[in-house]
Coordinates of C-alpha atoms and ligand atoms in Angstrom, one line a residue:
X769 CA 110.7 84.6 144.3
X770 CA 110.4 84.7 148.0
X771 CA 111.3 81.6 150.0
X772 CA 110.9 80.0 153.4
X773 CA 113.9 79.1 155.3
X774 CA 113.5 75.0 154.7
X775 CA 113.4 76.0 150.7
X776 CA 116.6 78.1 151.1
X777 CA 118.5 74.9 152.9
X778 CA 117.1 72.6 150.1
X779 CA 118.1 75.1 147.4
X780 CA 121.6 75.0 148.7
X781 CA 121.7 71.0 148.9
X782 CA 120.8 71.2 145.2
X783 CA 123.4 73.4 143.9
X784 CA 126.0 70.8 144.0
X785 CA 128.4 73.2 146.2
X786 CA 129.5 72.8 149.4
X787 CA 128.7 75.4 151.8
X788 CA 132.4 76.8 151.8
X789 CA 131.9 77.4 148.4
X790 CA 128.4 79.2 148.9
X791 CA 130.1 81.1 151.5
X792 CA 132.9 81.9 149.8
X793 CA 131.1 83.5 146.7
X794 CA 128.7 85.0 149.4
X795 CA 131.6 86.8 150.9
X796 CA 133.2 87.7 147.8
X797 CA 129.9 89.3 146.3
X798 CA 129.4 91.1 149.4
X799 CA 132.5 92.8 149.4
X800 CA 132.2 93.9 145.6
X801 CA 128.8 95.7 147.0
X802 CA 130.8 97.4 149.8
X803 CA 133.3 98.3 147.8
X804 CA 131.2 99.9 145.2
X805 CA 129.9 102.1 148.0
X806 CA 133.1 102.8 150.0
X807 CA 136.6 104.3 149.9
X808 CA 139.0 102.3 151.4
X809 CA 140.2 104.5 154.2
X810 CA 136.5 104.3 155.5
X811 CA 136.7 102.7 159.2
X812 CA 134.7 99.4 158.6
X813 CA 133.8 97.3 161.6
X814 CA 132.2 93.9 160.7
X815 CA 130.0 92.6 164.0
X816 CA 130.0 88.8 163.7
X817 CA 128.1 86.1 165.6
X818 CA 128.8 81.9 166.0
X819 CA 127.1 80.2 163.0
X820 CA 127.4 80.6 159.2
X821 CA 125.9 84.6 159.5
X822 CA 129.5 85.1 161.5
X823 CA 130.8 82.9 158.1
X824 CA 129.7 84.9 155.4
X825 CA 131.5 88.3 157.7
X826 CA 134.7 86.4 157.8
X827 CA 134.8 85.6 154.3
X828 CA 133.5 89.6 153.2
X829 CA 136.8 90.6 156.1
X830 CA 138.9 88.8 154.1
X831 CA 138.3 90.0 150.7
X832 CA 137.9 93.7 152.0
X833 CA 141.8 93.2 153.5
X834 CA 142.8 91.5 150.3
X835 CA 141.7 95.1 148.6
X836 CA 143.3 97.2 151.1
X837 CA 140.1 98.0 153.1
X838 CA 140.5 99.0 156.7
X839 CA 138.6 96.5 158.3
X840 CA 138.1 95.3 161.8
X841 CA 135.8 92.5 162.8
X842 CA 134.2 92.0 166.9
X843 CA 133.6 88.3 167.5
X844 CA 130.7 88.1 170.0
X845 CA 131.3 84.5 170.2
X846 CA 134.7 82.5 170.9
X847 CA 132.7 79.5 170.4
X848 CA 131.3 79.5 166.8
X849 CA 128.8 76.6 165.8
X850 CA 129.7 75.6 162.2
X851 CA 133.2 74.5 160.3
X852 CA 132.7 76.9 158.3
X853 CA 132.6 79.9 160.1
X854 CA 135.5 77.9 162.2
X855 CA 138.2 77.6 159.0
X856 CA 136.7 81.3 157.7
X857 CA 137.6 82.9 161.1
X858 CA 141.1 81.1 161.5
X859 CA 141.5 82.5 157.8
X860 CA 141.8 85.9 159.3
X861 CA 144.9 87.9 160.9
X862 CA 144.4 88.1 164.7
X863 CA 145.6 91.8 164.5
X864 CA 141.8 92.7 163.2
X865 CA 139.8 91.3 166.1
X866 CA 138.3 93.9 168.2
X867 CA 139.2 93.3 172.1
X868 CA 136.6 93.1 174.1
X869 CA 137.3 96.3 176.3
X870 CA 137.5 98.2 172.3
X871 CA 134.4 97.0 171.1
X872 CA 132.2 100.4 172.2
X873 CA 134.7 102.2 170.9
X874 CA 135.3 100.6 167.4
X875 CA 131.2 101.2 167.5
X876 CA 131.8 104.2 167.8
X877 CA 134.4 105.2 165.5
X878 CA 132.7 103.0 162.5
X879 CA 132.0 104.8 159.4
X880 CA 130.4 101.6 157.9
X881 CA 128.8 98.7 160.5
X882 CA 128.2 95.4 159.2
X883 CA 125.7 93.2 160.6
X884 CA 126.8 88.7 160.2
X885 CA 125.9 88.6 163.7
X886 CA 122.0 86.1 163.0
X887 CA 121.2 84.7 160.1
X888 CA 118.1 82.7 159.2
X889 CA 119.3 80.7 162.2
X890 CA 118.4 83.0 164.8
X891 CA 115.1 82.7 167.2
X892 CA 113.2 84.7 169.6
X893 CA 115.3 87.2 171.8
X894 CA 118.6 88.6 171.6
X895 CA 121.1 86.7 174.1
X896 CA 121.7 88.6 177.1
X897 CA 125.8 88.5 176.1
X898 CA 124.7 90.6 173.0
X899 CA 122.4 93.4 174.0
X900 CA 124.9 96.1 175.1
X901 CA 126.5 95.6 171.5
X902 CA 123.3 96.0 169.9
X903 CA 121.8 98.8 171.6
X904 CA 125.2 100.8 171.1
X905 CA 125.1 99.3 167.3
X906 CA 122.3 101.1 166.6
X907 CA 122.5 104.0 167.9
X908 CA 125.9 104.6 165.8
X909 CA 125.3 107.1 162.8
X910 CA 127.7 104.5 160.8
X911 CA 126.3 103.3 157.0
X912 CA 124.9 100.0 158.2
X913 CA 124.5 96.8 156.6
X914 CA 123.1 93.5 157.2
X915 CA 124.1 90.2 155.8
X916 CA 120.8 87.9 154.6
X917 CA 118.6 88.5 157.4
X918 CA 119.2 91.7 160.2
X919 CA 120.5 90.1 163.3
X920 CA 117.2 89.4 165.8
X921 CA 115.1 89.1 163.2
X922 CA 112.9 86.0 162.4
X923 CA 113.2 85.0 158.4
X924 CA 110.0 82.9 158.0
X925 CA 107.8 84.3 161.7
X926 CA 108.5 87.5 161.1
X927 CA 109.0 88.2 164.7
X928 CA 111.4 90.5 165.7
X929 CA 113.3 90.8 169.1
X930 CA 113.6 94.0 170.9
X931 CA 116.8 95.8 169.9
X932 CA 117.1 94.1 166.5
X933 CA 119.6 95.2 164.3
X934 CA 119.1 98.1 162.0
X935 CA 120.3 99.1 158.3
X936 CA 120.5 101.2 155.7
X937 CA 120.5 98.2 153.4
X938 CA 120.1 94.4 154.1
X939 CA 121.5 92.0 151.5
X940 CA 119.1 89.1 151.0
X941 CA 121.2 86.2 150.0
X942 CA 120.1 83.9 146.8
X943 CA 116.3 85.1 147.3
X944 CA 114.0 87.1 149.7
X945 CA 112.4 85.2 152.5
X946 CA 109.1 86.2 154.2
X947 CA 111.0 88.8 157.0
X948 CA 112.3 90.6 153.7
X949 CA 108.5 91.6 152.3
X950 CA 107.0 92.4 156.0
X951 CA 109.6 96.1 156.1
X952 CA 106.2 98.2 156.8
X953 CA 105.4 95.7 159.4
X954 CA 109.2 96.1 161.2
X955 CA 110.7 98.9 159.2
X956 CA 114.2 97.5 160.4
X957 CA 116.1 98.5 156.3
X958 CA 115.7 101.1 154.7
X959 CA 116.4 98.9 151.2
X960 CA 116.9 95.0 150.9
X961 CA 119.1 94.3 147.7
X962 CA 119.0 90.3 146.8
X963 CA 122.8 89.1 145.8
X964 CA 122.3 86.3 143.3
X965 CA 124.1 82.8 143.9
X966 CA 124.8 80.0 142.1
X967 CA 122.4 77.9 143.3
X968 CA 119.8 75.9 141.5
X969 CA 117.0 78.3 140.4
X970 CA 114.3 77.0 143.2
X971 CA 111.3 75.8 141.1
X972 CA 108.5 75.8 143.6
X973 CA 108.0 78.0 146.6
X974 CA 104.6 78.3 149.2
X975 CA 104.8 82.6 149.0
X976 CA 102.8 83.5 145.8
X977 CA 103.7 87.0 144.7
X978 CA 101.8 89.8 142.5
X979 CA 103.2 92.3 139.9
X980 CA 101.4 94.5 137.9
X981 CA 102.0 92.1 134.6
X982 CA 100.5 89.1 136.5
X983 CA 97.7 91.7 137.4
X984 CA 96.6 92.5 133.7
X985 CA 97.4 89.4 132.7
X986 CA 94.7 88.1 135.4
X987 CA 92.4 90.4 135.0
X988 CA 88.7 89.6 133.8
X989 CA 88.1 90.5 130.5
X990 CA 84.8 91.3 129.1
X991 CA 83.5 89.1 125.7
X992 CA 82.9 90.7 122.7
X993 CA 79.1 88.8 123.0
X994 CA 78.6 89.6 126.9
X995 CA 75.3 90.7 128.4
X996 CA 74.7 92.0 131.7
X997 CA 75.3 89.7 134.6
X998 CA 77.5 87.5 132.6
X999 CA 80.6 88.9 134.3
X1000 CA 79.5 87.8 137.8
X1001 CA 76.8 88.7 140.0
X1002 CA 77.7 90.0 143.8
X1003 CA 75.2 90.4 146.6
X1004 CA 75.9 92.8 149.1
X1005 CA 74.1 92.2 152.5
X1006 CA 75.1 94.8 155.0
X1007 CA 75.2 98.3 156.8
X1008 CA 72.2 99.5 159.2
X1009 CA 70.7 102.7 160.6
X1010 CA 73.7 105.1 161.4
X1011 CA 76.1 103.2 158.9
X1012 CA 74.5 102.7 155.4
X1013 CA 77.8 104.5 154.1
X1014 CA 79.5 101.2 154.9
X1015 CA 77.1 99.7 152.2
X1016 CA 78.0 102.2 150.0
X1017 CA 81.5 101.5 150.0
X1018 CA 80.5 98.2 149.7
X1019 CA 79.1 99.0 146.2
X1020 CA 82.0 101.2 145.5
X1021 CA 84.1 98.4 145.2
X1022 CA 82.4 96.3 144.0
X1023 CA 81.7 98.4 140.9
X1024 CA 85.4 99.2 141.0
X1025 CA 85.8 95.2 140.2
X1026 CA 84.2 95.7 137.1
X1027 CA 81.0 93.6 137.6
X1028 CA 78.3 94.5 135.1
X1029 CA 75.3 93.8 137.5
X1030 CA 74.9 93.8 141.3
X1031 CA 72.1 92.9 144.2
X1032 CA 71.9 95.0 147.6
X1033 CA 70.1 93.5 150.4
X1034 CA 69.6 96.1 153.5
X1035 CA 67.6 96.6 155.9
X1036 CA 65.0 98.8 155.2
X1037 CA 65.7 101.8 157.1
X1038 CA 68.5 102.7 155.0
X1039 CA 67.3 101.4 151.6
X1040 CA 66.3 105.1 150.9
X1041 CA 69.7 105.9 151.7
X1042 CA 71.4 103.6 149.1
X1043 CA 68.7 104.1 146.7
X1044 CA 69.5 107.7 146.5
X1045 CA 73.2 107.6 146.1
X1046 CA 73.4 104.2 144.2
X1047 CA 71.0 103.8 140.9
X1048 CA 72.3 100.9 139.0
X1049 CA 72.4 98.0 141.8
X1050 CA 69.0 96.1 142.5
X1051 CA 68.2 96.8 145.7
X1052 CA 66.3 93.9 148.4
X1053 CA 65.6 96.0 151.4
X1054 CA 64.2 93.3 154.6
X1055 CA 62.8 94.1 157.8
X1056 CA 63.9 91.6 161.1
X1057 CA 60.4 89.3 159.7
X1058 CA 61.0 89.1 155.5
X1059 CA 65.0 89.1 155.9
X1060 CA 65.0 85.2 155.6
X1061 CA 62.3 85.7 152.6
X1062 CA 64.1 88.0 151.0
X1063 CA 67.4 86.5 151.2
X1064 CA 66.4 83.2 149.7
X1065 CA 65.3 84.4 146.5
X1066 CA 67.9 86.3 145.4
X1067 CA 70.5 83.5 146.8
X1068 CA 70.1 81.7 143.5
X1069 CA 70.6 84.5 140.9
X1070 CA 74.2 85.7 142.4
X1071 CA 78.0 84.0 142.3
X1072 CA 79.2 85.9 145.6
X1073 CA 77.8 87.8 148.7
X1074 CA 79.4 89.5 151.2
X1075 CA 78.0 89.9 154.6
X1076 CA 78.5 92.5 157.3
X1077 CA 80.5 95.8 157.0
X1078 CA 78.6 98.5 158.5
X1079 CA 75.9 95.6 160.3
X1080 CA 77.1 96.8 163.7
X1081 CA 73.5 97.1 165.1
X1082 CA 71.6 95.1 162.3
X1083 CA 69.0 93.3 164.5
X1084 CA 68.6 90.4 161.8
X1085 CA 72.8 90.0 161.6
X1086 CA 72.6 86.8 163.5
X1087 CA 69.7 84.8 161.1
X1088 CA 71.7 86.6 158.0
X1089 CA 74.7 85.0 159.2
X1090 CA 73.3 81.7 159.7
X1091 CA 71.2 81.3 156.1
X1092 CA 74.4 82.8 154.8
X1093 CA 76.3 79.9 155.8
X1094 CA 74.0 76.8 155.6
X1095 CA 71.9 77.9 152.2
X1096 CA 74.5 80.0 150.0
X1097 CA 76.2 77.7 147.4
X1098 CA 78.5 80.6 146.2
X1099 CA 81.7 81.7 148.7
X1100 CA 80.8 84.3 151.1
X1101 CA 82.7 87.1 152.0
X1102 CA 82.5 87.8 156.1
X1103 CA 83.5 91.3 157.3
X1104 CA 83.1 93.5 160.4
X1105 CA 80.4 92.3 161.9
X1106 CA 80.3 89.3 160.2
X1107 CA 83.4 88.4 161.4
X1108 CA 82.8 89.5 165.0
X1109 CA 79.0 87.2 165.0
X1110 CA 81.5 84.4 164.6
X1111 CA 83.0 84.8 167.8
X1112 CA 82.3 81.7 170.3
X1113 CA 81.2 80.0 167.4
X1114 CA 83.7 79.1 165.3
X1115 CA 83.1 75.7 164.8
X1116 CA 80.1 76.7 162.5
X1117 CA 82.3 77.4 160.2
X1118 CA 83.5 73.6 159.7
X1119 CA 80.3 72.5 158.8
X1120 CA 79.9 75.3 156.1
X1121 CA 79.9 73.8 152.4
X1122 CA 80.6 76.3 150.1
X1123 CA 84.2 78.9 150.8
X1124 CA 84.3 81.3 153.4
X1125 CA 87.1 84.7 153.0
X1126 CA 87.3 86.3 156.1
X1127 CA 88.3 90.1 155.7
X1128 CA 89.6 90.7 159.5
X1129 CA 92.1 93.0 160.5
X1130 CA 95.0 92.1 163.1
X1131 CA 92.8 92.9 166.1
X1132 CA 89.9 91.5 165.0
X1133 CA 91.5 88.1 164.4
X1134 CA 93.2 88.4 167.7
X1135 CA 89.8 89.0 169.0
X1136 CA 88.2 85.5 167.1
X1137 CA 90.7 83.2 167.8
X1138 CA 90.9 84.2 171.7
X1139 CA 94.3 85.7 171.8
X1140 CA 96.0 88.7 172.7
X1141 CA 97.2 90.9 169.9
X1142 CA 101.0 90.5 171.0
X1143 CA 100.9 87.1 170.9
X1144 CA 99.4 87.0 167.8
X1145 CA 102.1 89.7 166.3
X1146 CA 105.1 87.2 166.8
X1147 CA 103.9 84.4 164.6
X1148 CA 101.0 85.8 162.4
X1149 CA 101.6 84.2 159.4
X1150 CA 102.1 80.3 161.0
X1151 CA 99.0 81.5 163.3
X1152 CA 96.9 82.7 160.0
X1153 CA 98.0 78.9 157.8
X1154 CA 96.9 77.0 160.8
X1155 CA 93.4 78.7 161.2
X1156 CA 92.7 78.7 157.4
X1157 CA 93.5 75.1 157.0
X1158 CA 91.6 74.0 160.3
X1159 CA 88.8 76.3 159.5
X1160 CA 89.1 75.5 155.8
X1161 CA 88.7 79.4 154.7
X1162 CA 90.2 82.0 152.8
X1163 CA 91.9 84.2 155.6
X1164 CA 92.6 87.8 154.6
X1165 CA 94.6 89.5 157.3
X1166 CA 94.6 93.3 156.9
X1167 CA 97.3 95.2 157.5
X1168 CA 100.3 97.3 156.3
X1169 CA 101.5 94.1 154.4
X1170 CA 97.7 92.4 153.9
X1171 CA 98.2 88.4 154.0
X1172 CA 96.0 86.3 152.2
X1173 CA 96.3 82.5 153.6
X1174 CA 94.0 80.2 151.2
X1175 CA 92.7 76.6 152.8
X1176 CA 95.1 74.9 151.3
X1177 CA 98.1 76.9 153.3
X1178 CA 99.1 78.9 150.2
X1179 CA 100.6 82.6 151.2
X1180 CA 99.9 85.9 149.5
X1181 CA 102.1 89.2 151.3
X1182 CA 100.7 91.9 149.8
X1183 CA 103.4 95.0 148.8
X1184 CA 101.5 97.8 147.2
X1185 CA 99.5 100.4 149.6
X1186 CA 100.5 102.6 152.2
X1187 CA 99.3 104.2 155.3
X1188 CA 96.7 106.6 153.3
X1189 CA 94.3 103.6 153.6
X1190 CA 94.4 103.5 157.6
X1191 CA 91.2 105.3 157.6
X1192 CA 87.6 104.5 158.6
X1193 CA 86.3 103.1 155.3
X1194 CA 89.3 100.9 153.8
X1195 CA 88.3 97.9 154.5
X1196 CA 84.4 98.2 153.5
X1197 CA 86.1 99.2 149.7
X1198 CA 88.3 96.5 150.3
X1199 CA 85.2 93.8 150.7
X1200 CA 83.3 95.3 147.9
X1201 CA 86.5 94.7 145.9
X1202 CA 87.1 91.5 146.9
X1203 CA 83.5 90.4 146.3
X1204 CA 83.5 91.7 143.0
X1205 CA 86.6 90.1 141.7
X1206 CA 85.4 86.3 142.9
X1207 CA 81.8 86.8 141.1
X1208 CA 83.8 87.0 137.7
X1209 CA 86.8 85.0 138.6
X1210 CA 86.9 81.3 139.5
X1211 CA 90.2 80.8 141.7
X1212 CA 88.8 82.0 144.8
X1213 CA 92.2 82.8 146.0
X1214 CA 93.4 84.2 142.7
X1215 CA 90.5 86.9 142.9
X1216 CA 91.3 87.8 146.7
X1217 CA 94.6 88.6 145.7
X1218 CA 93.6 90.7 142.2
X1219 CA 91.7 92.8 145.0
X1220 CA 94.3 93.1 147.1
X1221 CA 96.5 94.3 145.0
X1222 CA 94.3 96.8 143.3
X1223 CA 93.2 98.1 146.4
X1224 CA 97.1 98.9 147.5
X1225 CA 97.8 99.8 143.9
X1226 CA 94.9 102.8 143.7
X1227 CA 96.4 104.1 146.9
X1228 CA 100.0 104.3 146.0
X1229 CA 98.5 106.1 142.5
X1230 CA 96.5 108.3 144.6
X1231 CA 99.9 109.7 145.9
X1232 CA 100.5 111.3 142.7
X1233 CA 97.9 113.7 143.6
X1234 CA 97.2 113.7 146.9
X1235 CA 98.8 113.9 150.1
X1236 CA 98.6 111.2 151.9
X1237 CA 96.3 111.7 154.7
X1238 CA 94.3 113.6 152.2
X1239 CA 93.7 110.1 150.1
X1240 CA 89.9 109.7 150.5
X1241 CA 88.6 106.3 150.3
X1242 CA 86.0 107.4 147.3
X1243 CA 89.1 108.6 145.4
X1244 CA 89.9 104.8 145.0
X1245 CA 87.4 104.1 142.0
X1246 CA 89.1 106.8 140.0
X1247 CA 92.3 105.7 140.4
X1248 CA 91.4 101.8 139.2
X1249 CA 89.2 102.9 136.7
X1250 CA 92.2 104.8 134.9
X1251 CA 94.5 101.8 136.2
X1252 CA 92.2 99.9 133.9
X1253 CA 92.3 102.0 131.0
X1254 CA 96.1 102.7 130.9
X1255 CA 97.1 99.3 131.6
X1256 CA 94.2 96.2 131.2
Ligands
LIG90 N1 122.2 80.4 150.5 C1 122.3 81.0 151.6 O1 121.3 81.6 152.0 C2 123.6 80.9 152.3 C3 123.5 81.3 153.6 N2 124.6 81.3 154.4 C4 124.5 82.1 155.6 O2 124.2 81.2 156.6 C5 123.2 81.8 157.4 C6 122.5 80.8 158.3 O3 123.4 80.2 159.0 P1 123.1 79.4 160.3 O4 124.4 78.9 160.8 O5 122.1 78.4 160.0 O6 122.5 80.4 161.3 P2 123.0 81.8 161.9 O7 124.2 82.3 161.3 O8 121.8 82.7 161.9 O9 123.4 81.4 163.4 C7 122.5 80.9 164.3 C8 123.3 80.4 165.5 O10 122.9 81.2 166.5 C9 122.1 80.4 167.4 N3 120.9 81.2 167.9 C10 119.8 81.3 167.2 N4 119.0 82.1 167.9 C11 119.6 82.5 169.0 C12 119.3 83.3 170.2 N5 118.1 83.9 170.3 N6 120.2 83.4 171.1 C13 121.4 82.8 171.1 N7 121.8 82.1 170.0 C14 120.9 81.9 169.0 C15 121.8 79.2 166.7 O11 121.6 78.1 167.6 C16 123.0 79.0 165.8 O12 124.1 78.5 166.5 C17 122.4 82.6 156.4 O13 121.5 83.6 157.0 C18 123.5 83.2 155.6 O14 124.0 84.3 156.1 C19 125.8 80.6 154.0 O15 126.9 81.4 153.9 C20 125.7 79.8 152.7 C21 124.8 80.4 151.7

């Protein structure tokens, strides 16, 4: 279960214990985890900050002394914000506070560095009176640790501040929360280990999550009486002269969906192209004049198109675009150029009636929204909930950690892939995929995620084989189609 920061807090309330009793069994659980790891002659130097982080590293001081641990603790803050922390700190002998001219030094000398400096409390930038401490902090070569979130850290943005605190392990306290599933997006632990607490198991969260069971589980199955086009017809529109291998990634992954028939439309010029390479879809090649013809007919006869990988100099794109939106009654998947022919014209998309998924990456969602990239980096996934509930669409935000945001607000963080699928290519799979998976499935959002997952799942089983720049995007199909026979 992954949680935001407001359903952590309400957990708590629920449990019935006070929050010296929560930190209490925090700190006691947290030194049991050291312990397992250390000797007690180990030099270990607990950094603590002002609000209930700084609690949970007085509490974890205590026990560690209590076991004969050699344990010092720097207080960053004289001040500290919560009762807590207050009584925990006063709990402590004076003789293990770091002075202030010994706390490089005690940096220094750490074997083991733990991190109760921020919590889920902490936003945007690291105070001024803390940046030496941090810089130094991670630059040691101690065994570091962090306690719930690392110190500078965001839990639910995601944003982190410059010189953030580092570790080898962060322990996520009672569940994850959203900064623990985005590591390939800040790579700030190495491992994040959740310590269980006695609080009320939380029965609802907003962060839907994906495992392989689920997966299988999910996954469209074929009846015993089917015939062909019963599982979900796609249309492909797309590609054009110069990039009709877009198109053909398109059907790739589509076909890697499982579908049992499928319609190409393309412009002319490259229909011998596809035709060549791709025998079993039914192909609808248009020219600038029959592309509206062409279009409407097969409209009726599919259950979802997707429009515009590889359309970078399609001279029809716009009119595609347009019938797209006013005449399809099935969703529509919008890539690449697609996405980019929205530009300036968002508001079409509000007076679209049947369900949009947009497949852009970072950039290109920077680029549609009008805002720089590094704005958009420190509060993607707030940034992503607003536009899909304003714009009413499915959002799919590709990256390391792909997020799918449905209309509705509801949050997918993808964890499978890795960085073999940063290549030209990816993403046209990716649409085919996606498109695929919503002509069988209903839940819109149900499918995108199925197609996410698989997508990041063939590329993690392609590392069994391949190194990992050597992971061609055609290699994908292989890897779901024995994905599918091993497991579905
Ligand atoms: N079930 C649990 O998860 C439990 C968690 N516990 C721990 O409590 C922290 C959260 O504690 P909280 O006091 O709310 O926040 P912090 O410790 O992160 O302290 C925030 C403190 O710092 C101030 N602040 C925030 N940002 C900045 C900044 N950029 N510059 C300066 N100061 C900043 C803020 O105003 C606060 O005063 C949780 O993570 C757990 O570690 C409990 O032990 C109970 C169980």
């Amino acid at each position: 279960m992954i949680v935001t920061v407001n359903t952590m807090k309400q957990c708590e309330q629920n449990s019935g214990l006070s929050n010296f009793e929560l930190m209490e069994q925090v700190g006691f659980k947290l030194a049991i985890e050291i312990m397992n790891r250390h000797k007690q002659h180990e030099n270990i130097v607990i950094v603590c900050g002002k609000g209930n982080n700084a609690g949970d590293g007085f509490v974890l001081a205590r026990y560690l002394l209590d076991s004969n641990y050699h344990v010092s603790v720097i207080a960053l803050y004289s001040e500290l914000t919560t009762p807590e922390s207050q009584e925990n700190m006063k709990k402590l002998p004076k003789k293990i506070f770091v002075k202030k001219n010994d706390i490089f030094n005690s940096i220094e000398n750490a074997n083991v560095l733990v991190d109760a400096v921020f919590g889920f409390g902490f936003k945007f930038e690291i105070p001024s009176e803390c940046k030496e401490v941090f810089v130094q902090y991670n630059q040691s070569k101690a065994v570091k640790y962090s306690i719930d979130i690392n110190s500078g850290a965001e839990a639910d943005t995601g944003h982190i501040a410059c010189d953030a605190l580092k570790s080898h392990i962060t322990f996520a306290l009672g569940y994850k929360k959203i900064i623990h599933v985005l590591r390939k997006d800040h790579h700030l632990f190495d491992e994040c280990i959740v310590i269980p607490i006695d609080i009320k198991e939380c029965d609802h969260s907003e962060l839907v999550e994906m495992t392989q069971e689920q997966f299988v589980k999910e996954f469209p199955r074929i009846q015993e009486d089917a015939y062909k086009g019963q599982e979900g017809i796609p249309l492909i529109v797309g590609g054009c002269y110069g990039m009709a291998g877009a198109t053909c990634l398109n059907i790739l992954g589509a076909k890697a969906s499982g579908i049992s028939y499928l319609h190409v439309a393309c412009d002319e010029k490259i229909y011998p192209i596809l035709a060549t390479k791709e025998i079993t879809p039914v192909f609808h090649p248009f020219t600038l004049d029959t592309v509206g013809s062409v279009l409407k007919e097969v409209l009726p006869k599919v259950k979802c198109i997707a429009f515009g990988s590889g359309a970078t100099y399609l001279d029809s794109k716009k009119v595609i675009l347009e019938l797209l939106l006013q005449q399809s009654t099935c969703p529509v998947v919008l890539d690449a150029e697609g996405i980019r022919c929205l530009q300036n014209n968002l508001y079409i998309l509000k007076l679209v009636r049947t369900q949009v998924i947009l497949t852009p990456h970072l950039k290109e969602f920077a680029d549609l929204i009008g805002m720089s990239l590094e704005s958009l980096k420190t509060n993607k996934l707030e940034i992503a909930k607003e536009f899909a509930k304003e714009y009413h669409v499915t959002l799919v935000l590709k990256g390391p950690h792909t997020l799918v945001v449905s209309s509705q607000g509801e949050v997918y963080i993808n964890q499978t892939g890795n960085a073999g699928l940063a290549k030209a290519g990816s993403g046209d799979f990716l649409t085919g995929l996606i498109t695929g998976f919503i002509a069988q499935k209903r839940d819109v959002f149900m499918a995108v995620i199925l197609a996410v997952w698989l997508h990041g799942h063939a590329a993690d089983l392609a590392l069994k084989n391949h190194h990992q720049r050597m992971i061609q995007i055609e290699d994908l199909k292989q890897e779901i189609e024995q994905f599918y026979f091993d497991q579905c």
